XYZ file of C-alpha atoms in Angstrom:
315
model
C 0.000 0.000 0.000
C 2.827 2.385 0.849
C 4.562 1.875 -2.493
C 1.246 2.353 -4.295
C 0.660 5.687 -2.547
C 4.172 6.852 -3.413
C 3.621 5.970 -7.078
C 0.260 7.715 -7.154
C 1.620 10.843 -5.474
C 4.491 10.936 -7.954
C 2.002 10.565 -10.810
C -0.103 13.380 -9.322
C 2.915 15.694 -9.259
C 3.793 14.765 -12.849
C 0.187 15.347 -13.962
C 0.015 18.747 -12.294
C 3.349 19.726 -13.836
C 2.079 18.736 -17.299
C -1.134 20.683 -16.740
C 0.804 23.768 -15.671
C 2.902 23.674 -18.846
C -0.110 23.078 -21.111
C -2.294 25.853 -19.666
C 0.625 28.310 -19.552
C 1.622 27.715 -23.171
C -1.952 27.677 -24.494
C -2.722 31.028 -22.885
C 0.348 32.581 -24.508
C -0.237 31.243 -28.026
C -3.832 32.517 -28.135
C -3.814 35.787 -30.121
C -4.025 38.945 -28.027
C -3.328 39.790 -24.411
C -4.903 42.088 -21.847
C -3.050 45.116 -23.245
C -4.500 44.487 -26.709
C -8.012 44.054 -25.292
C -7.826 47.186 -23.114
C -6.534 49.375 -25.924
C -9.026 47.976 -28.446
C -11.980 48.512 -26.099
C -10.844 52.085 -25.394
C -10.278 52.852 -29.076
C -6.698 53.957 -28.372
C -3.620 52.979 -30.325
C -0.519 54.354 -28.636
C 2.384 51.929 -29.213
C 4.524 53.524 -26.507
C 1.858 53.270 -23.801
C 0.945 49.784 -24.901
C 4.575 48.642 -24.790
C 4.913 50.173 -21.319
C 1.930 48.172 -19.995
C 3.246 44.976 -21.594
C 6.641 45.543 -19.960
C 5.078 46.269 -16.554
C 3.137 43.006 -16.701
C 6.215 41.090 -17.798
C 4.546 39.924 -21.003
C 7.567 40.964 -23.083
C 9.775 38.363 -21.422
C 10.385 34.898 -22.947
C 7.713 32.314 -22.179
C 10.203 30.143 -20.279
C 11.130 33.062 -17.997
C 7.453 33.877 -17.357
C 6.734 30.223 -16.533
C 9.646 29.923 -14.100
C 8.565 33.130 -12.376
C 5.009 31.815 -11.979
C 6.053 28.354 -10.746
C 8.581 29.873 -8.353
C 5.827 32.069 -6.941
C 3.534 29.057 -6.486
C 6.148 27.230 -4.407
C 6.537 30.350 -2.262
C 2.764 30.818 -1.852
C 2.719 33.865 -4.138
C -0.054 33.485 -6.723
C 0.601 36.869 -8.296
C -1.724 39.772 -8.960
C -4.751 40.055 -11.204
C -4.014 42.081 -14.319
C -7.517 43.526 -14.326
C -8.205 44.413 -10.681
C -4.540 44.653 -9.569
C -5.501 42.737 -6.414
C -3.684 39.605 -5.174
C -4.963 36.566 -7.045
C -5.704 34.705 -3.830
C -8.040 37.524 -2.717
C -9.974 37.234 -5.975
C -10.223 33.435 -6.003
C -10.623 32.473 -2.330
C -14.088 34.023 -1.737
C -15.496 32.286 -4.810
C -14.336 28.751 -4.011
C -16.781 28.159 -1.092
C -19.691 29.405 -3.234
C -19.019 26.925 -6.029
C -18.118 24.168 -3.543
C -21.467 24.529 -1.744
C -23.374 24.491 -5.019
C -21.421 21.462 -6.282
C -21.891 19.612 -2.970
C -25.658 20.157 -2.990
C -25.858 19.046 -6.626
C -23.805 15.935 -5.815
C -25.997 15.096 -2.804
C -29.106 15.564 -4.931
C -27.765 13.327 -7.705
C -26.669 10.583 -5.285
C -29.793 10.586 -3.119
C -32.039 10.473 -6.197
C -29.913 8.454 -8.621
C -28.770 5.487 -6.515
C -32.156 4.455 -5.011
C -33.989 4.884 -8.324
C -31.272 2.897 -10.104
C -31.646 0.057 -7.605
C -35.456 0.088 -7.910
C -35.213 0.103 -11.698
C -32.906 -2.928 -11.659
C -34.939 -4.876 -9.106
C -38.201 -4.128 -10.966
C -36.700 -4.724 -14.411
C -39.134 -4.382 -17.375
C -41.979 -3.305 -15.122
C -43.984 -0.122 -15.596
C -41.997 1.573 -12.840
C -38.757 0.579 -14.568
C -39.880 2.192 -17.822
C -40.870 5.391 -16.015
C -37.482 5.612 -14.287
C -35.646 4.924 -17.548
C -37.571 7.670 -19.338
C -36.770 9.998 -16.426
C -33.077 9.185 -16.661
C -33.012 9.703 -20.431
C -34.747 13.046 -19.915
C -32.081 14.087 -17.440
C -29.322 13.197 -19.885
C -31.072 14.993 -22.755
C -32.161 18.258 -21.122
C -29.429 20.927 -20.942
C -28.976 22.221 -17.402
C -29.132 25.874 -18.510
C -32.516 25.286 -20.222
C -33.816 23.514 -17.132
C -32.491 26.376 -15.019
C -34.379 28.915 -17.115
C -37.562 26.848 -16.729
C -37.051 26.835 -12.957
C -36.618 30.602 -12.938
C -39.778 31.134 -15.000
C -41.734 28.735 -12.768
C -40.517 30.598 -9.661
C -41.707 33.901 -11.130
C -45.027 32.390 -12.232
C -45.962 30.671 -8.966
C -43.995 32.537 -6.279
C -43.510 35.967 -7.829
C -39.780 35.899 -7.031
C -36.576 34.914 -8.823
C -34.109 32.896 -6.697
C -30.886 34.495 -7.968
C -27.770 35.541 -6.088
C -28.070 39.245 -5.246
C -26.293 39.375 -1.872
C -24.397 37.108 0.497
C -26.846 34.797 2.334
C -27.307 35.770 5.965
C -27.904 32.256 7.328
C -27.578 28.581 6.486
C -31.278 28.405 5.655
C -30.926 31.294 3.196
C -28.006 29.478 1.563
C -30.028 26.298 1.192
C -32.912 28.215 -0.374
C -30.583 30.055 -2.717
C -28.506 27.075 -3.853
C -31.220 24.406 -3.886
C -32.780 25.348 -7.233
C -29.549 25.653 -9.250
C -28.255 22.508 -7.518
C -31.411 20.659 -8.587
C -30.995 21.889 -12.170
C -27.418 20.596 -12.279
C -28.016 17.534 -10.123
C -30.870 16.321 -12.330
C -28.420 15.555 -15.130
C -25.921 13.965 -12.740
C -28.660 11.915 -11.076
C -29.699 10.551 -14.477
C -26.120 9.412 -15.110
C -25.832 7.844 -11.652
C -29.241 6.223 -12.098
C -28.318 4.591 -15.414
C -24.988 3.308 -14.147
C -26.491 1.992 -10.898
C -29.174 0.135 -12.839
C -26.743 -1.509 -15.284
C -24.301 -2.436 -12.508
C -27.082 -3.862 -10.333
C -28.478 -5.929 -13.205
C -25.066 -7.457 -13.777
C -24.628 -8.290 -10.082
C -28.142 -9.698 -9.633
C -27.379 -12.341 -12.279
C -24.403 -13.719 -10.335
C -24.421 -17.147 -8.710
C -23.921 -15.865 -5.166
C -27.144 -13.836 -5.471
C -29.082 -16.975 -6.383
C -27.380 -18.784 -3.503
C -28.414 -16.067 -1.057
C -32.009 -16.283 -2.285
C -32.040 -20.068 -2.026
C -30.901 -19.799 1.597
C -33.999 -17.773 2.374
C -32.431 -14.307 2.614
C -34.954 -11.494 2.424
C -35.309 -9.400 -0.715
C -33.907 -6.343 1.070
C -30.851 -8.278 2.252
C -30.217 -9.692 -1.213
C -30.694 -6.395 -3.018
C -28.774 -4.144 -0.640
C -26.335 -6.279 1.383
C -25.298 -8.516 -1.510
C -26.370 -6.618 -4.633
C -25.770 -2.921 -4.078
C -22.641 -3.486 -2.009
C -20.976 -5.241 -4.933
C -22.448 -2.967 -7.601
C -21.448 0.295 -5.962
C -17.828 0.484 -7.212
C -18.622 1.820 -10.714
C -21.118 4.209 -9.117
C -18.421 5.519 -6.752
C -16.224 6.159 -9.780
C -18.823 8.214 -11.618
C -19.734 10.139 -8.447
C -16.069 11.042 -8.001
C -15.797 12.179 -11.622
C -18.967 14.246 -11.280
C -17.652 15.845 -8.073
C -14.508 16.991 -9.873
C -16.494 18.110 -12.919
C -19.019 20.140 -10.945
C -16.348 22.297 -9.347
C -15.329 23.758 -12.687
C -18.254 22.861 -14.926
C -20.987 25.106 -13.543
C -20.317 27.988 -15.923
C -23.769 28.228 -17.484
C -25.632 27.516 -14.242
C -23.706 30.170 -12.335
C -24.426 32.631 -15.149
C -28.152 31.835 -15.316
C -28.618 32.160 -11.543
C -26.137 35.063 -11.193
C -23.910 33.113 -8.777
C -20.396 34.617 -8.363
C -18.592 31.303 -8.338
C -15.322 29.924 -9.671
C -16.539 28.764 -13.086
C -18.174 32.061 -14.035
C -15.130 33.986 -12.815
C -12.850 31.736 -14.871
C -14.731 32.544 -18.085
C -14.459 36.275 -17.386
C -10.732 35.921 -16.691
C -10.224 34.043 -19.970
C -12.111 36.740 -21.857
C -9.825 39.452 -20.463
C -6.673 37.282 -20.754
C -6.096 37.698 -17.014
C -3.304 35.128 -16.998
C -2.642 34.848 -13.223
C -6.336 34.226 -12.481
C -6.761 31.650 -15.267
C -3.545 29.778 -14.510
C -4.179 29.472 -10.782
C -7.857 28.564 -11.176
C -7.118 25.848 -13.720
C -4.360 24.461 -11.505
C -6.758 24.438 -8.556
C -9.362 22.514 -10.578
C -6.674 20.084 -11.792
C -5.552 19.529 -8.194
C -9.137 18.749 -7.148
C -9.494 16.262 -10.016
C -6.341 14.287 -9.206
C -7.073 14.282 -5.453
C -10.639 13.050 -6.027
C -9.332 10.274 -8.288
C -6.884 9.195 -5.583
C -9.650 9.173 -2.953
C -11.880 7.074 -5.229
C -9.082 4.523 -5.735
C -8.544 4.279 -1.980
C -12.292 3.860 -1.430
C -12.189 0.835 -3.715
C -10.056 -1.124 -1.273
C -12.172 0.037 1.672
C -15.461 -0.998 0.044
C -14.291 -4.236 -1.556
C -12.001 -6.477 0.555
C -10.969 -8.339 -2.599
C -9.101 -5.269 -3.850
C -5.685 -4.723 -2.345
C -2.935 -2.439 -3.605
C 0.054 -4.636 -2.904
C 3.546 -3.194 -2.444
């Protein structure tokens, strides 16, 4: 187990290093920088002033020198300053991470609480009327875009409650947060729940056909014991994988939802930073999302051995 962890940690470091190089180079080869955008939007073309701004931001240096400066700052805890607001990058990013994390967590809870039980019911009641209803529901969740569903939720809120649940100020209490995040989380979690539901159903169907399930039934075990203790426990590994992937995706994939519901989260801020070529913000946000992805993947792998005694990561 120790050797496995060392290998995985080394692979994580290598992956993050590769991501840092890719995002840094891609940002620099895209035409235009913040100086070009600022001067174009202002209608000014003064080469001397423009060159001065480029030099102040260090954009005239070689790419290798800019990369080493950024990486050196990361190791020292210095994330740089935003080109647009001239504030420390950490002050711009830190307040937005909890907002997106809360929204992603609620969406993940919604998708798991809805998707796993319905997937189990659909597998146990295969080819019944209830199974067909659940399958249609899951296909609907995979087909409906979350932004379209979010707009429908907003229109329904206006129609029946006379109010739009969008982010206008910081919630004063936990209850206000739940009310504010519940609707966008449901819009996002509906798609994730459909994915979890489909995977749970297919995994359960495969497990329920195994010999040990028939043996448990022949010994007189109850339906609940067979379906949950023997069936779901052995079918849950693929579901854990997809839940982990969805957790990593939701942290950076809520761009449209945050825009529709006016939520000042990480994903929406990242799009704005890309539009203005705010390199320090984009680089650090992408690295943060990449770090979350690799850590979640490591946690999922470790959960495998905890949930299934047959899996052991030998040294």
